[in-house]
PDB file of C-alpha atoms in Angstrom:
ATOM      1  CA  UNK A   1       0.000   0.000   0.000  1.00  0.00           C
ATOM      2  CA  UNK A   2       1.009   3.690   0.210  1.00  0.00           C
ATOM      3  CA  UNK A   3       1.345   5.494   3.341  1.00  0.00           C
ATOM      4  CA  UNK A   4       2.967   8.920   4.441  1.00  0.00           C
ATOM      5  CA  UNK A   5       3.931   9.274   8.017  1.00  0.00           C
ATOM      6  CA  UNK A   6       4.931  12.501  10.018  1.00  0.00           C
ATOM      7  CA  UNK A   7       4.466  13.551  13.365  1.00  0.00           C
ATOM      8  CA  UNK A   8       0.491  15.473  14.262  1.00  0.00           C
ATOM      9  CA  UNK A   9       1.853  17.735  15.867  1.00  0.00           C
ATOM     10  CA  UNK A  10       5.029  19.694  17.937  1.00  0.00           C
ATOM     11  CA  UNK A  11       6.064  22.610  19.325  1.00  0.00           C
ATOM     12  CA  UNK A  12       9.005  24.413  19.359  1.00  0.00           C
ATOM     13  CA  UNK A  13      10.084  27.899  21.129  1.00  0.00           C
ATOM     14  CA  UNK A  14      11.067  31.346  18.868  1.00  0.00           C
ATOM     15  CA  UNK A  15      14.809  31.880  17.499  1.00  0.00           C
ATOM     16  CA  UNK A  16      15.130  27.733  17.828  1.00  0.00           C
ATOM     17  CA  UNK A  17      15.760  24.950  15.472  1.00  0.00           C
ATOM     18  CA  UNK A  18      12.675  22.071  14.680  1.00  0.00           C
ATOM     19  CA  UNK A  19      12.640  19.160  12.547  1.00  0.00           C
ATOM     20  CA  UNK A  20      10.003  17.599  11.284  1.00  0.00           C
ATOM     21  CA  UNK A  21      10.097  13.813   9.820  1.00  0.00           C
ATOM     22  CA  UNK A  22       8.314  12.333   7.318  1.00  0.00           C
ATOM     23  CA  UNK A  23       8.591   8.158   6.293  1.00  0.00           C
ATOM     24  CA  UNK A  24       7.184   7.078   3.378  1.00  0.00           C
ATOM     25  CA  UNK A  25       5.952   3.820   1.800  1.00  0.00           C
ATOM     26  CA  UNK A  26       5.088   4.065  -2.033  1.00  0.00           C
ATOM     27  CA  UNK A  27       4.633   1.867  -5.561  1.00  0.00           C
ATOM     28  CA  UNK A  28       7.030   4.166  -7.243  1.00  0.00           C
ATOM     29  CA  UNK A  29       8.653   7.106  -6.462  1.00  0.00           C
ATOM     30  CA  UNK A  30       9.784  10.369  -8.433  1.00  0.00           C
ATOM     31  CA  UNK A  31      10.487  13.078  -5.850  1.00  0.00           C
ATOM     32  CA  UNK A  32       9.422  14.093  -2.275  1.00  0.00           C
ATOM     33  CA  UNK A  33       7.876  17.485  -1.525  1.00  0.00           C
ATOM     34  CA  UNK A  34       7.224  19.830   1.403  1.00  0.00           C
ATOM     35  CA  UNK A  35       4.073  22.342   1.560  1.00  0.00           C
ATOM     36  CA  UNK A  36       3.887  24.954   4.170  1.00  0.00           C
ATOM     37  CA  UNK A  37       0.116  25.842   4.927  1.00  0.00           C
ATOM     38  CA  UNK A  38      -1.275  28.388   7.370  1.00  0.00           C
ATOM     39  CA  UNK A  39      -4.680  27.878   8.672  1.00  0.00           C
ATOM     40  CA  UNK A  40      -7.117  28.525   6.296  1.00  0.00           C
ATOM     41  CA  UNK A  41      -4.982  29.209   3.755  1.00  0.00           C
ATOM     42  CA  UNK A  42      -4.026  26.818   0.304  1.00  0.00           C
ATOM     43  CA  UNK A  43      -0.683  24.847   0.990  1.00  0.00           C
ATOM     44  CA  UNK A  44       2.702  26.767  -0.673  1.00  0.00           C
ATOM     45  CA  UNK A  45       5.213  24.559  -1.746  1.00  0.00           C
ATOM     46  CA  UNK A  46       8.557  24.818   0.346  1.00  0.00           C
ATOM     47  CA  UNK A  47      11.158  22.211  -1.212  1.00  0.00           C
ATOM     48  CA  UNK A  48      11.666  19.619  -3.697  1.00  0.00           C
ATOM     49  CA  UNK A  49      14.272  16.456  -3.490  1.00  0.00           C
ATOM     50  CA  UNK A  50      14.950  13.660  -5.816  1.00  0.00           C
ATOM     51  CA  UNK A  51      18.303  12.605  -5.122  1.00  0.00           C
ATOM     52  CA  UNK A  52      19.668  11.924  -1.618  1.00  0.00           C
ATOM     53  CA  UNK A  53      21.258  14.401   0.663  1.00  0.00           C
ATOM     54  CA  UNK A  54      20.427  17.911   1.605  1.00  0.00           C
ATOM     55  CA  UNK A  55      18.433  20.789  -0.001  1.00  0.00           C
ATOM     56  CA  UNK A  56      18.907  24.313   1.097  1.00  0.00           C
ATOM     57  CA  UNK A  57      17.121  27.159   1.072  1.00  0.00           C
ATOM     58  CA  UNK A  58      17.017  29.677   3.554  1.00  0.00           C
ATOM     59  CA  UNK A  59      16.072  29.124   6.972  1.00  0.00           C
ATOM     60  CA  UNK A  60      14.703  26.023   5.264  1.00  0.00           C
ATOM     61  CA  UNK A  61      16.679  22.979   4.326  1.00  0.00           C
ATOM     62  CA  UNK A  62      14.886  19.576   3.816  1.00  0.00           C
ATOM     63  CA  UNK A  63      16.679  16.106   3.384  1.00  0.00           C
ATOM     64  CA  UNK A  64      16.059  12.934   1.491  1.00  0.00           C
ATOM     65  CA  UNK A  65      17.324   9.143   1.751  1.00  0.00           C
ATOM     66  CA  UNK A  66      15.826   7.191  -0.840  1.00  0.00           C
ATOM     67  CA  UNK A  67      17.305   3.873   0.454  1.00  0.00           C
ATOM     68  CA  UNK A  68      15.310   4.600   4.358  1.00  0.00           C
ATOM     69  CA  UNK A  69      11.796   5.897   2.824  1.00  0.00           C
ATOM     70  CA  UNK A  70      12.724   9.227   5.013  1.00  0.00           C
ATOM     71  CA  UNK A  71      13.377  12.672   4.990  1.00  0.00           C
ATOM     72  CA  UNK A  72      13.267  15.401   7.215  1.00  0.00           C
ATOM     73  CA  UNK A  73      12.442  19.469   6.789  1.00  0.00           C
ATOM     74  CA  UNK A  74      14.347  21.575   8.849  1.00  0.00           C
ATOM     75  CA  UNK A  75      13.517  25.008  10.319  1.00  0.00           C
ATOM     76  CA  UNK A  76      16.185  27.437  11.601  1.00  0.00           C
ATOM     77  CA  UNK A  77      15.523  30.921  13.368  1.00  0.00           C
ATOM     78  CA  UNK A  78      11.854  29.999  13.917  1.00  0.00           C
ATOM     79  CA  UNK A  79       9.767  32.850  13.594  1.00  0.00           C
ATOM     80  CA  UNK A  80       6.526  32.988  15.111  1.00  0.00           C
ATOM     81  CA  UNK A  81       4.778  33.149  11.115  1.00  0.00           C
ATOM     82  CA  UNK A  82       6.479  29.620  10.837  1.00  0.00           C
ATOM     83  CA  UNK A  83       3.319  28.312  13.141  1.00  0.00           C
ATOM     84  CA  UNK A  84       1.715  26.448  10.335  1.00  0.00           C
ATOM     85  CA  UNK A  85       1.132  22.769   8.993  1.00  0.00           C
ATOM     86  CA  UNK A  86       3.852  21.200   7.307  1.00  0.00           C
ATOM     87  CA  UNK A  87       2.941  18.657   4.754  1.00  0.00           C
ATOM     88  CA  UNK A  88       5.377  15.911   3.297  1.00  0.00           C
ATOM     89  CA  UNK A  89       4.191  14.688  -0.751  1.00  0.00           C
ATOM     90  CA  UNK A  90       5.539  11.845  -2.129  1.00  0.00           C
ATOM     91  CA  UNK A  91       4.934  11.656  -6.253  1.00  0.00           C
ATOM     92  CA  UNK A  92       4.654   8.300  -6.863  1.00  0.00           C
ATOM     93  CA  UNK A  93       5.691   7.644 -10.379  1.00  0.00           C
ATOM     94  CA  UNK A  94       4.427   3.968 -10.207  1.00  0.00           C
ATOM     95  CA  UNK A  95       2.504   3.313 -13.624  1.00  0.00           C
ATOM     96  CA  UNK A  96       3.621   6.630 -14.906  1.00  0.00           C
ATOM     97  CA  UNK A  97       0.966   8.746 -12.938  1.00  0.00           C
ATOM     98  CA  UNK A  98       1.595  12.170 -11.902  1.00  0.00           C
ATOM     99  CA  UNK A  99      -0.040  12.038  -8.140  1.00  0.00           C
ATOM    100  CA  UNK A 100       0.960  13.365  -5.163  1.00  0.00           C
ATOM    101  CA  UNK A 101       0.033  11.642  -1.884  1.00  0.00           C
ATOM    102  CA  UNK A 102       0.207  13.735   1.280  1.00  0.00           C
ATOM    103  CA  UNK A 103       0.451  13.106   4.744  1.00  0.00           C
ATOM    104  CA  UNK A 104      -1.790  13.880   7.067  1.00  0.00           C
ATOM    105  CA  UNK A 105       0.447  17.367   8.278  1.00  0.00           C
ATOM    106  CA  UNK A 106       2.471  18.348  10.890  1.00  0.00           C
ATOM    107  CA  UNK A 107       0.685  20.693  13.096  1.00  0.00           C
ATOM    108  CA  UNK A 108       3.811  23.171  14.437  1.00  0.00           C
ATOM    109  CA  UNK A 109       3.184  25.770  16.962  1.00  0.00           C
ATOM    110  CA  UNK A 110       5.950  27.979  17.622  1.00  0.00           C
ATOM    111  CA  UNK A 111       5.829  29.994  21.093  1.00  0.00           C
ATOM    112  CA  UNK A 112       7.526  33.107  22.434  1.00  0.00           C
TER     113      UNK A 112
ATOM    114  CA  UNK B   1       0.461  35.577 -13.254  1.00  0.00           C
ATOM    115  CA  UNK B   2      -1.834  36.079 -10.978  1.00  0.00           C
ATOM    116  CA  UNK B   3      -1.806  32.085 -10.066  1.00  0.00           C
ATOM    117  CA  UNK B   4      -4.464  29.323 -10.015  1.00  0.00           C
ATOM    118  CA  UNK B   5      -7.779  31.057  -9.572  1.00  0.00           C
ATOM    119  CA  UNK B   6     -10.919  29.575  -7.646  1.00  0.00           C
ATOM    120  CA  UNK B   7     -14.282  30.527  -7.790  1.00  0.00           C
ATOM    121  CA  UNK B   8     -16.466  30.956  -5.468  1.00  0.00           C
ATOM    122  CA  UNK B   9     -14.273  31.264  -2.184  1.00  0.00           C
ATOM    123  CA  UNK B  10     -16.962  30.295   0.007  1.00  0.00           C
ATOM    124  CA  UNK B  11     -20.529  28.420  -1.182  1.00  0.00           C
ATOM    125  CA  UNK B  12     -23.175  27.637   1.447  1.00  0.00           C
ATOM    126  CA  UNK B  13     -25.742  25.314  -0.136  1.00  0.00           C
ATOM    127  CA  UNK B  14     -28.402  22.889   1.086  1.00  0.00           C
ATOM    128  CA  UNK B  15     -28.546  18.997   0.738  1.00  0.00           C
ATOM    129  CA  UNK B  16     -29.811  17.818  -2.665  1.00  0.00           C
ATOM    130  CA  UNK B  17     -28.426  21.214  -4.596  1.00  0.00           C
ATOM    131  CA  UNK B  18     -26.253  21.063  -7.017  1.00  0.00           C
ATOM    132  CA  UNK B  19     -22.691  22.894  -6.679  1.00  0.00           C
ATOM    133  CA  UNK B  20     -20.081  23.996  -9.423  1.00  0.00           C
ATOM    134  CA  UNK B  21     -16.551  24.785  -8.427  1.00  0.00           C
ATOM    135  CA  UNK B  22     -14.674  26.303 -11.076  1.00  0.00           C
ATOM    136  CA  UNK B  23     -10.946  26.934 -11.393  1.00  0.00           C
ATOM    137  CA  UNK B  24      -8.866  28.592 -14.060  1.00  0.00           C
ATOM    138  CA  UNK B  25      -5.142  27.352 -13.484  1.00  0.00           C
ATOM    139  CA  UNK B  26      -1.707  29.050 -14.243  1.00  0.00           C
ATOM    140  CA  UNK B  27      -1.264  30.177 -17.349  1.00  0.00           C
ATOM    141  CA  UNK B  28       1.200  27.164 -19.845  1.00  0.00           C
ATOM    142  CA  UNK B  29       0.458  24.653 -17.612  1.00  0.00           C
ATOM    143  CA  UNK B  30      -0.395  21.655 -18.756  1.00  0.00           C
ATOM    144  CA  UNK B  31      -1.614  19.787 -15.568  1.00  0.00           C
ATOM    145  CA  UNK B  32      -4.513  20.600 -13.086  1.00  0.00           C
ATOM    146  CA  UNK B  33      -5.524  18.269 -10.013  1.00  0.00           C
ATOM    147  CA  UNK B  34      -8.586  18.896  -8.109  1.00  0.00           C
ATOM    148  CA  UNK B  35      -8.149  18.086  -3.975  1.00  0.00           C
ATOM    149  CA  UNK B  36     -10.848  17.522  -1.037  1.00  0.00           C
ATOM    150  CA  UNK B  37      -9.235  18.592   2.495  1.00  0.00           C
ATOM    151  CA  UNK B  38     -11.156  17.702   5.502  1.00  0.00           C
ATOM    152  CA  UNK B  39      -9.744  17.598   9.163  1.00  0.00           C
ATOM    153  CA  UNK B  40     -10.422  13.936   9.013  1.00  0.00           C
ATOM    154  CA  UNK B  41      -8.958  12.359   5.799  1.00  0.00           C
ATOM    155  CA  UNK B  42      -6.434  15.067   4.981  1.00  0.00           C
ATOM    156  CA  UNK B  43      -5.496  16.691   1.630  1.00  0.00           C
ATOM    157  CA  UNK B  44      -6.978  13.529  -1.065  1.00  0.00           C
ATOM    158  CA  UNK B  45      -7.067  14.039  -4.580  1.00  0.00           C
ATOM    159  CA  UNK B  46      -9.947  13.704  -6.521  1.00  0.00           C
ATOM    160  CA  UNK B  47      -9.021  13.441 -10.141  1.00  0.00           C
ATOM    161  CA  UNK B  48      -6.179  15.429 -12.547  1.00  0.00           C
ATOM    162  CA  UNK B  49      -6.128  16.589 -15.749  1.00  0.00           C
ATOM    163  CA  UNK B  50      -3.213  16.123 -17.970  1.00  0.00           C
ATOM    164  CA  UNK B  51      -3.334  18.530 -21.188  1.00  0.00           C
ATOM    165  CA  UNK B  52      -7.306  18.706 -20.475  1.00  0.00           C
ATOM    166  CA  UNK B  53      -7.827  14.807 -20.502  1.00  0.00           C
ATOM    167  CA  UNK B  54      -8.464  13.303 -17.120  1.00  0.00           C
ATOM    168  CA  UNK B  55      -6.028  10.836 -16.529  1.00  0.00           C
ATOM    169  CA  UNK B  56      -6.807   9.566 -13.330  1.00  0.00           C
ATOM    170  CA  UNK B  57     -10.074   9.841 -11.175  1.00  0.00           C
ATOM    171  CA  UNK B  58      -9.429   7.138  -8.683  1.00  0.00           C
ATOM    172  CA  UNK B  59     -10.314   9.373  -6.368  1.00  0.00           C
ATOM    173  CA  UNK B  60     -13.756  10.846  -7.018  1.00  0.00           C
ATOM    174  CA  UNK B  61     -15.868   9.603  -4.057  1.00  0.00           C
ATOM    175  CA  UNK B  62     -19.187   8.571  -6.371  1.00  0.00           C
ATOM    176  CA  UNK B  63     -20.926   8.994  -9.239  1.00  0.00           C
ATOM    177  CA  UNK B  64     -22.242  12.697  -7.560  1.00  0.00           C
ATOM    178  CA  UNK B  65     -19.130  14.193  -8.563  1.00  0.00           C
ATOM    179  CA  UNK B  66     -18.032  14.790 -12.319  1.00  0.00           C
ATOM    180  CA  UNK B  67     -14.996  16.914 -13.502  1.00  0.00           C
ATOM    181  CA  UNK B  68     -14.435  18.635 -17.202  1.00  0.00           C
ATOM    182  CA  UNK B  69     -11.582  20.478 -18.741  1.00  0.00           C
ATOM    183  CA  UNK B  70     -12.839  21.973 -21.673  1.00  0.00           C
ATOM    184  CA  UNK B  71     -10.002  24.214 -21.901  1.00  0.00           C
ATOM    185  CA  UNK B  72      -6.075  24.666 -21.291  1.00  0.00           C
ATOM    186  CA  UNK B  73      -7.721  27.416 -18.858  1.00  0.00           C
ATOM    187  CA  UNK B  74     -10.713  26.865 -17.071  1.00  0.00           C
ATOM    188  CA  UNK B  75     -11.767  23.171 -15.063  1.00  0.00           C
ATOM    189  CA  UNK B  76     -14.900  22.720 -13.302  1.00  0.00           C
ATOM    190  CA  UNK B  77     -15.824  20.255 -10.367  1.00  0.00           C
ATOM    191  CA  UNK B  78     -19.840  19.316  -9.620  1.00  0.00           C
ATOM    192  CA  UNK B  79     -21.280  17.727  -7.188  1.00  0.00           C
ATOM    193  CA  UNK B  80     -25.263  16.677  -7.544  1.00  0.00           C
ATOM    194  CA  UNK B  81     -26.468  16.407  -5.815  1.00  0.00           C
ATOM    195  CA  UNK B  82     -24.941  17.320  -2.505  1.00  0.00           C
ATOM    196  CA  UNK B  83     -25.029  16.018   1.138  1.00  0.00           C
ATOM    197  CA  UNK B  84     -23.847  17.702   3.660  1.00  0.00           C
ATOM    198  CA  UNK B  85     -20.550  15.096   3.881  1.00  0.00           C
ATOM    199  CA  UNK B  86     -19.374  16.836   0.842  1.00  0.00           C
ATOM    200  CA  UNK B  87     -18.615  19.477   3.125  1.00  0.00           C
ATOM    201  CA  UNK B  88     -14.912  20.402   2.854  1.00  0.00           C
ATOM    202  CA  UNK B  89     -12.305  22.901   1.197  1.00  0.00           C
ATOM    203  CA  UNK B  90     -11.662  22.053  -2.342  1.00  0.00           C
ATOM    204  CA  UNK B  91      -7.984  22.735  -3.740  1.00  0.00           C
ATOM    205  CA  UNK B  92      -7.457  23.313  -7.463  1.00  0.00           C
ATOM    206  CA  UNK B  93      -3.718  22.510  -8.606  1.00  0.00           C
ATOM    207  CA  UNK B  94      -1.858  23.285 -11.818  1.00  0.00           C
ATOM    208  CA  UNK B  95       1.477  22.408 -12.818  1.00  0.00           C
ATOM    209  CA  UNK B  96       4.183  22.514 -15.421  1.00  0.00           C
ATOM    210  CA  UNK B  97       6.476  19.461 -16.326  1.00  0.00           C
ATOM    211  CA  UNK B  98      10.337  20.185 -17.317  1.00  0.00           C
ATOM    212  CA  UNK B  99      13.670  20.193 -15.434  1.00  0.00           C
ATOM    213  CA  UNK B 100      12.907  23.785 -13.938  1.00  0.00           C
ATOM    214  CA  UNK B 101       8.974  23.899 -13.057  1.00  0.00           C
ATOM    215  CA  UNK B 102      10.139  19.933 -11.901  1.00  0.00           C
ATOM    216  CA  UNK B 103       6.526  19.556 -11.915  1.00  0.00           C
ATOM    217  CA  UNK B 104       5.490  21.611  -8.118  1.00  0.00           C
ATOM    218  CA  UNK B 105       2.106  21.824  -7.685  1.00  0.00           C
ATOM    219  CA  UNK B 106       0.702  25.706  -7.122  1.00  0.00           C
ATOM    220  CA  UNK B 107      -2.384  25.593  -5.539  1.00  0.00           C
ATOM    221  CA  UNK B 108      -6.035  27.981  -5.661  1.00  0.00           C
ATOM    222  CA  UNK B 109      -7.033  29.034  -2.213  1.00  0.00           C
ATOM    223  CA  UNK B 110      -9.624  26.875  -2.283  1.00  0.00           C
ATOM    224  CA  UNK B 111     -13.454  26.788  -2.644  1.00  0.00           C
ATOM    225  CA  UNK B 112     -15.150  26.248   1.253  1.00  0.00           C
ATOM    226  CA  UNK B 113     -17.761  24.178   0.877  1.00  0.00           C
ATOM    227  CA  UNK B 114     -20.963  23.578   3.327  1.00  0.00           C
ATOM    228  CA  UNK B 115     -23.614  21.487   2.523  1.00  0.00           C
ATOM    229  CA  UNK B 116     -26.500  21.893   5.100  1.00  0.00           C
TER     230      UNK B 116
END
């Protein structure tokens, strides 16, 4: 089957560092994604990996390993506009589809 | 570009009426997905598009809910008729494939939907 798992939901203080994991169980994969959305807002796309290792951007960086199913977006500096739900997209490229499945989101709330 | 457009933002409606969603995506994109998001099941996609020819709609609940492209820029989603499960925010999606637009999904912000 296919299945997305992150954390519901953490907390983290202002000015600190928060990761948030995401495992992943797919057909096919082409390509993991993070979205950023604020409450009752559409999600905003945050980062894109294919390949293993580390992306950077920002006081975002988000990290891939194809072999473990994982990755992990990282959030330095938090700000207190970084409160949102962070969602982890797989593309599975099984059958030559173009889908996206999404976790459920990570609810973060970041206090003063 | 003014991004992937929804219309209406918010619809109120009552069980049994029929609903149109409508959503005019980005502007040389060639793909549009249409997404349900409910507290309980998450963000679920419904159907896409792929140069306005639905390619997969695995995920349309029933037969209550239809989706056209008629156009590179305008899709439409309809439900009918409606129960008040339907109830949810629906997404619109467009994206581009190539080794720069690497395919990211831009999303509408959304059509609220309540079915009383």
């Amino acid at each position: 089957g296919q299945n997305i798992d992150q954390p519901t939901e953490m907390t983290a203080t202002e000015g600190a560092i928060v990761q948030i994991n995401c495992t992943y169980q797919t057909s096919g994969f082409n390509g993991l994604f993070w979205y950023q959305q604020h409450a009752g807002e559409a999600p905003t796309f945050l980062s894109y990996n294919v390949l293993d290792g580390l992306e950077e951007k920002g006081r975002f960086s988000s990290f891939l390993s194809r072999s473990k199913g994982y990755s992990y977006l990282l959030l330095k500096e938090l700000q207190m506009k970084d409160s949102a739900s962070y969602l982890c997209a797989v593309r599975d490229d099984g059958g030559a589809t173009n889908k996206l499945i999404f976790g459920t989101g990570t609810l973060l709330a970041v206090q003063p | 570009d003014a991004g992937v457009i929804q219309s209406p933002r918010h619809e109120v409606t009552e069980m049994g009426q029929e609903v149109t969603l409508r959503c005019k995506p980005i502007s040389g994109h060639d793909y549009l997905f249409w997404y349900r998001q409910t507290m309980m099941r998450g963000l679920e996609l419904l159907i896409y598009f792929n140069n306005n020819v639905p390619i997969d709609d695995s995920g349309m609940p029933e037969d209550r809910f239809s989706a056209k492209m008629p156009n590179a820029s305008f899709s439409t989603l309809k439900i009918q008729p409606s129960e008040p499960r339907d109830s949810a925010v629906y997404f619109c999606a467009s994206s581009a494939l190539g080794a720069i637009a690497k395919n990211i999904q831009y999303f509408g912000a959304g059509t609220r939907l309540s079915v009383l």
